[in-house]
Short mmCIF file of C-alpha atoms in Angstrom, two decimals:
data_model
loop_
_atom_site.label_atom_id
_atom_site.label_comp_id
_atom_site.label_asym_id
_atom_site.label_seq_id
_atom_site.Cartn_x
_atom_site.Cartn_y
_atom_site.Cartn_z
CA MET A 1 25.59 -44.24 23.71
CA SER A 2 23.73 -44.22 26.99
CA PHE A 3 23.33 -46.27 30.13
CA ARG A 4 19.88 -44.72 30.57
CA THR A 5 16.70 -44.56 28.55
CA ASN A 6 15.70 -41.00 29.41
CA ILE A 7 18.55 -39.15 27.70
CA PRO A 8 17.47 -36.17 25.55
CA PRO A 9 17.88 -36.69 21.78
CA THR A 10 20.53 -33.95 21.60
CA ALA A 11 22.88 -36.14 23.67
CA GLY A 12 23.33 -38.83 21.04
CA VAL A 13 22.43 -38.02 17.42
CA VAL A 14 23.30 -40.97 15.13
CA VAL A 15 22.59 -41.66 11.47
CA PRO A 16 21.99 -45.35 10.54
CA SER A 17 22.96 -46.97 7.25
CA SER A 18 21.68 -50.12 5.54
CA ASP A 19 24.72 -52.21 6.57
CA GLY A 20 24.21 -51.59 10.29
CA ARG A 21 26.84 -48.89 10.51
CA LEU A 22 26.01 -45.87 12.65
CA SER A 23 27.52 -42.43 12.15
CA ALA A 24 27.48 -39.67 14.76
CA PRO A 25 28.28 -36.12 13.61
CA SER A 26 29.76 -35.33 17.03
CA ALA A 27 32.07 -38.35 16.85
CA GLU A 28 33.35 -37.32 13.43
CA LYS A 29 33.87 -33.76 14.62
CA ASN A 30 35.92 -34.62 17.72
CA ALA A 31 37.77 -37.62 16.28
CA GLY A 32 40.75 -35.55 15.14
CA PRO A 33 41.46 -33.77 18.44
CA ILE A 34 40.90 -36.97 20.46
CA THR A 35 43.18 -38.96 18.17
CA GLU A 36 45.94 -36.38 18.57
CA LEU A 37 45.48 -36.44 22.35
CA VAL A 38 45.77 -40.23 22.45
CA LYS A 39 48.79 -40.10 20.17
CA GLU A 40 50.54 -37.80 22.65
CA PHE A 41 49.57 -39.30 26.01
CA ALA A 42 48.77 -42.99 25.53
CA PRO A 43 51.51 -45.64 25.84
CA ASP A 44 52.76 -47.32 22.68
CA ARG A 45 52.21 -50.96 23.65
CA GLY A 46 49.91 -53.17 25.71
CA GLN A 47 46.19 -53.58 26.28
CA ALA A 48 43.88 -50.64 25.62
CA LEU A 49 40.19 -50.42 26.53
CA GLU A 50 37.74 -47.93 25.05
CA ILE A 51 34.68 -47.56 27.26
CA ALA A 52 31.43 -46.53 25.54
CA SER A 53 32.87 -46.88 22.04
CA GLY A 54 29.55 -45.84 20.51
CA THR A 55 29.40 -45.99 16.71
CA GLY A 56 32.98 -47.21 16.22
CA GLN A 57 34.15 -44.10 14.38
CA HIS A 58 36.86 -43.40 16.97
CA ILE A 59 38.32 -46.87 17.40
CA VAL A 60 39.28 -47.24 13.74
CA LYS A 61 41.29 -44.01 13.89
CA LEU A 62 42.86 -44.84 17.25
CA ALA A 63 44.01 -48.23 15.96
CA PHE A 64 45.98 -46.49 13.21
CA VAL A 65 47.75 -43.94 15.42
CA LYS A 66 48.61 -46.54 18.09
CA PRO A 67 49.12 -49.73 16.03
CA ASN A 68 50.99 -51.61 18.78
CA LEU A 69 48.21 -51.17 21.33
CA ASN A 70 45.76 -54.08 21.44
CA TRP A 71 42.42 -52.26 21.41
CA GLN A 72 39.23 -53.52 23.06
CA PRO A 73 36.10 -51.55 22.11
CA SER A 74 33.00 -51.85 24.32
CA ASP A 75 29.49 -50.56 24.72
CA VAL A 76 26.18 -51.42 26.42
CA ASP A 77 24.08 -51.35 23.25
CA GLN A 78 23.93 -54.22 20.74
CA LEU A 79 23.23 -51.91 17.79
CA ARG A 80 26.40 -50.01 18.55
CA LEU A 81 28.40 -53.21 18.91
CA ALA A 82 27.22 -54.19 15.40
CA SER A 83 28.20 -50.76 14.12
CA ILE A 84 31.68 -51.07 15.63
CA GLU A 85 32.16 -54.44 13.94
CA THR A 86 31.14 -53.00 10.58
CA TRP A 87 33.48 -50.04 10.84
CA CYS A 88 36.39 -52.30 11.83
CA LYS A 89 35.75 -54.80 9.01
CA ASP A 90 36.11 -52.02 6.46
CA TYR A 91 39.62 -51.28 7.70
CA ASN A 92 40.75 -54.90 8.33
CA LEU A 93 42.28 -53.91 11.66
CA VAL A 94 44.40 -56.62 13.25
CA ASN A 95 44.91 -54.74 16.53
CA VAL A 96 41.20 -54.36 17.41
CA ARG A 97 39.37 -57.15 19.22
CA PRO A 98 35.66 -57.84 18.67
CA PRO A 99 33.56 -55.37 20.68
CA VAL A 100 32.11 -56.54 23.99
CA ILE A 101 29.24 -55.57 26.24
CA LEU A 102 30.41 -53.43 29.16
CA ASN A 103 28.37 -51.35 31.57
CA ALA A 104 31.13 -49.35 33.20
CA THR A 105 28.84 -48.08 35.97
CA GLU A 106 28.58 -51.57 37.49
CA ILE A 107 30.78 -52.48 40.43
CA GLY A 108 33.39 -55.12 39.66
CA TRP A 109 33.74 -54.90 35.88
CA SER A 110 37.47 -54.20 36.21
CA SER A 111 38.12 -57.83 37.17
CA LYS A 112 37.41 -58.82 33.54
CA PHE A 113 39.58 -56.06 32.08
CA ASN A 114 42.60 -55.95 34.36
CA ARG A 115 46.17 -54.88 33.56
CA GLN A 116 45.14 -52.31 30.97
CA ARG A 117 47.89 -49.99 29.81
CA PHE A 118 45.38 -47.43 28.56
CA ILE A 119 41.67 -46.66 29.02
CA LEU A 120 39.75 -44.09 27.00
CA LEU A 121 36.33 -42.69 27.89
CA VAL A 122 34.65 -40.08 25.70
CA ASN A 123 31.42 -38.19 26.37
CA LEU A 124 29.83 -40.32 29.06
CA ILE A 125 30.37 -38.68 32.47
CA HIS A 126 27.64 -36.07 31.89
CA LEU A 127 25.15 -38.85 31.04
CA ILE A 128 25.45 -40.70 34.37
CA SER A 129 24.90 -39.81 38.02
CA GLU A 130 27.62 -38.80 40.47
CA ASP A 131 27.37 -42.18 42.22
CA GLU A 132 27.79 -43.97 38.88
CA ALA A 133 30.71 -41.71 37.96
CA LYS A 134 32.44 -42.57 41.26
CA ILE A 135 32.08 -46.28 40.48
CA LEU A 136 33.36 -45.79 36.95
CA ILE A 137 36.49 -43.90 38.07
CA THR A 138 37.22 -46.42 40.82
CA GLU A 139 36.87 -49.31 38.39
CA ILE A 140 39.11 -47.58 35.83
CA SER A 141 41.79 -47.31 38.51
CA SER A 142 41.41 -51.01 39.36
CA ALA A 143 41.56 -52.02 35.69
CA LEU A 144 44.75 -50.09 34.94
CA ALA A 145 48.16 -51.70 35.26
CA PRO A 146 50.70 -49.80 37.38
CA GLY A 147 51.90 -46.92 35.23
CA GLY A 148 48.84 -47.22 32.99
CA ARG A 149 47.04 -44.12 31.81
CA SER A 150 43.47 -43.03 31.22
CA ILE A 151 41.93 -40.15 29.31
CA ILE A 152 38.44 -38.98 30.27
CA TYR A 153 36.98 -36.50 27.80
CA GLY A 154 33.76 -34.51 27.74
CA PRO A 155 31.91 -31.38 28.84
CA PHE A 156 32.42 -30.22 32.43
CA LYS A 157 31.74 -27.28 34.69
CA ARG A 158 34.67 -25.03 35.57
CA ASN A 159 34.72 -23.80 39.16
CA ASN A 160 31.07 -24.92 39.40
CA LYS A 161 30.10 -22.72 36.46
CA LEU A 162 28.81 -23.49 32.99
CA THR A 163 31.03 -21.35 30.81
CA SER A 164 29.10 -21.15 27.52
CA VAL A 165 25.50 -20.68 26.41
CA GLY A 166 25.65 -24.03 24.62
CA ASP A 167 26.76 -25.78 27.81
CA GLN A 168 24.02 -24.10 29.82
CA THR A 169 21.37 -25.22 27.33
CA PHE A 170 22.68 -28.78 27.08
CA HIS A 171 23.10 -29.22 30.84
CA GLN A 172 19.55 -27.95 31.39
CA SER A 173 18.17 -30.45 28.88
CA LEU A 174 20.01 -33.25 30.68
CA ILE A 175 18.76 -32.47 34.18
CA GLU A 176 15.23 -31.94 32.89
CA ALA A 177 15.36 -35.46 31.45
CA ASP A 178 16.94 -36.89 34.61
CA PRO A 179 17.87 -34.75 37.65
CA GLN A 180 20.65 -37.20 38.57
CA ILE A 181 22.71 -36.60 35.43
CA GLY A 182 24.34 -33.52 33.92
CA TYR A 183 27.72 -31.82 33.89
CA LYS A 184 30.17 -32.65 36.69
CA ASN A 185 32.49 -30.01 38.12
CA ASP A 186 36.19 -30.12 37.27
CA ALA A 187 37.22 -29.96 40.94
CA TRP A 188 34.80 -32.79 41.77
CA MET A 189 36.47 -34.91 39.12
CA THR A 190 39.90 -34.13 40.51
CA ALA A 191 38.75 -35.20 43.98
CA LYS A 192 37.39 -38.50 42.63
CA PHE A 193 40.68 -39.23 40.87
CA LYS A 194 42.52 -38.69 44.14
CA GLU A 195 40.12 -40.97 46.03
CA ALA A 196 40.66 -43.65 43.38
CA LYS A 197 44.45 -43.26 43.75
CA LEU A 198 44.91 -41.92 40.24
CA GLY A 199 47.44 -39.20 39.62
CA LEU A 200 46.13 -36.29 37.53
CA LEU A 201 48.89 -35.49 35.03
CA LYS A 202 47.14 -32.76 33.08
CA VAL A 203 43.81 -31.17 32.22
CA VAL A 204 43.71 -30.29 28.53
CA PRO A 205 41.21 -27.77 27.09
CA MET A 206 39.63 -29.29 24.00
CA PRO A 207 37.48 -27.97 21.11
CA ALA A 208 33.79 -27.21 21.66
CA ASN A 209 34.57 -26.20 25.27
CA ASN A 210 35.36 -29.77 26.36
CA LEU A 211 38.05 -30.92 28.78
CA ALA A 212 40.30 -33.97 28.81
CA PHE A 213 41.63 -35.32 32.11
CA ILE A 214 44.90 -37.24 31.72
CA CYS A 215 45.40 -39.67 34.64
CA GLU A 216 48.05 -42.20 35.54
CA LYS A 217 48.03 -45.07 38.01
CA PRO A 218 51.15 -44.95 40.22
CA ARG A 219 53.78 -47.59 39.63
CA MET A 220 54.20 -50.13 42.40
#
């Protein structure tokens, strides 16, 4: 999934099928760890928004581990919306709404998705600019209900350093495609959460050298 057209192919490998379903090897690989993370940190009830749902491989698993959350998948790409619908039909999920178009880098989108108890974002921050990431984090804060939580997952720099050869190669391919995108620093993310009035509960190291930021909106 991408908000841009000049993303390198390595950032979003998907395999299409004849029924419109898309499969991403990376989504299948990280589905287990992300599902366990959501199981531990997400609330049990209320509205839940997945930003940049992509193929739909995650949402079907999330709906099972948190059956009393009312899940809203979203994406900016119509082909991915169709894929999400196909995945969900196979599982007859009653707690997943039809997917909707959402560009989470646009100012003001939170007004249509307010009072969320949980918001999940996987593998998008490195594909947008710093200005777009600031908007996204601010809008997540606005969309959350007091006491609501968000998990932001993906590859990040640590102390302004790329800590693996794979990260160095991938980050370089991103900035060659678009100098505005690429890995964000962990401390930069922490500062943006603070500016958006989100409390950072925990930073969780994840497989494949990823990080997950667990945030909570203060209760009124």
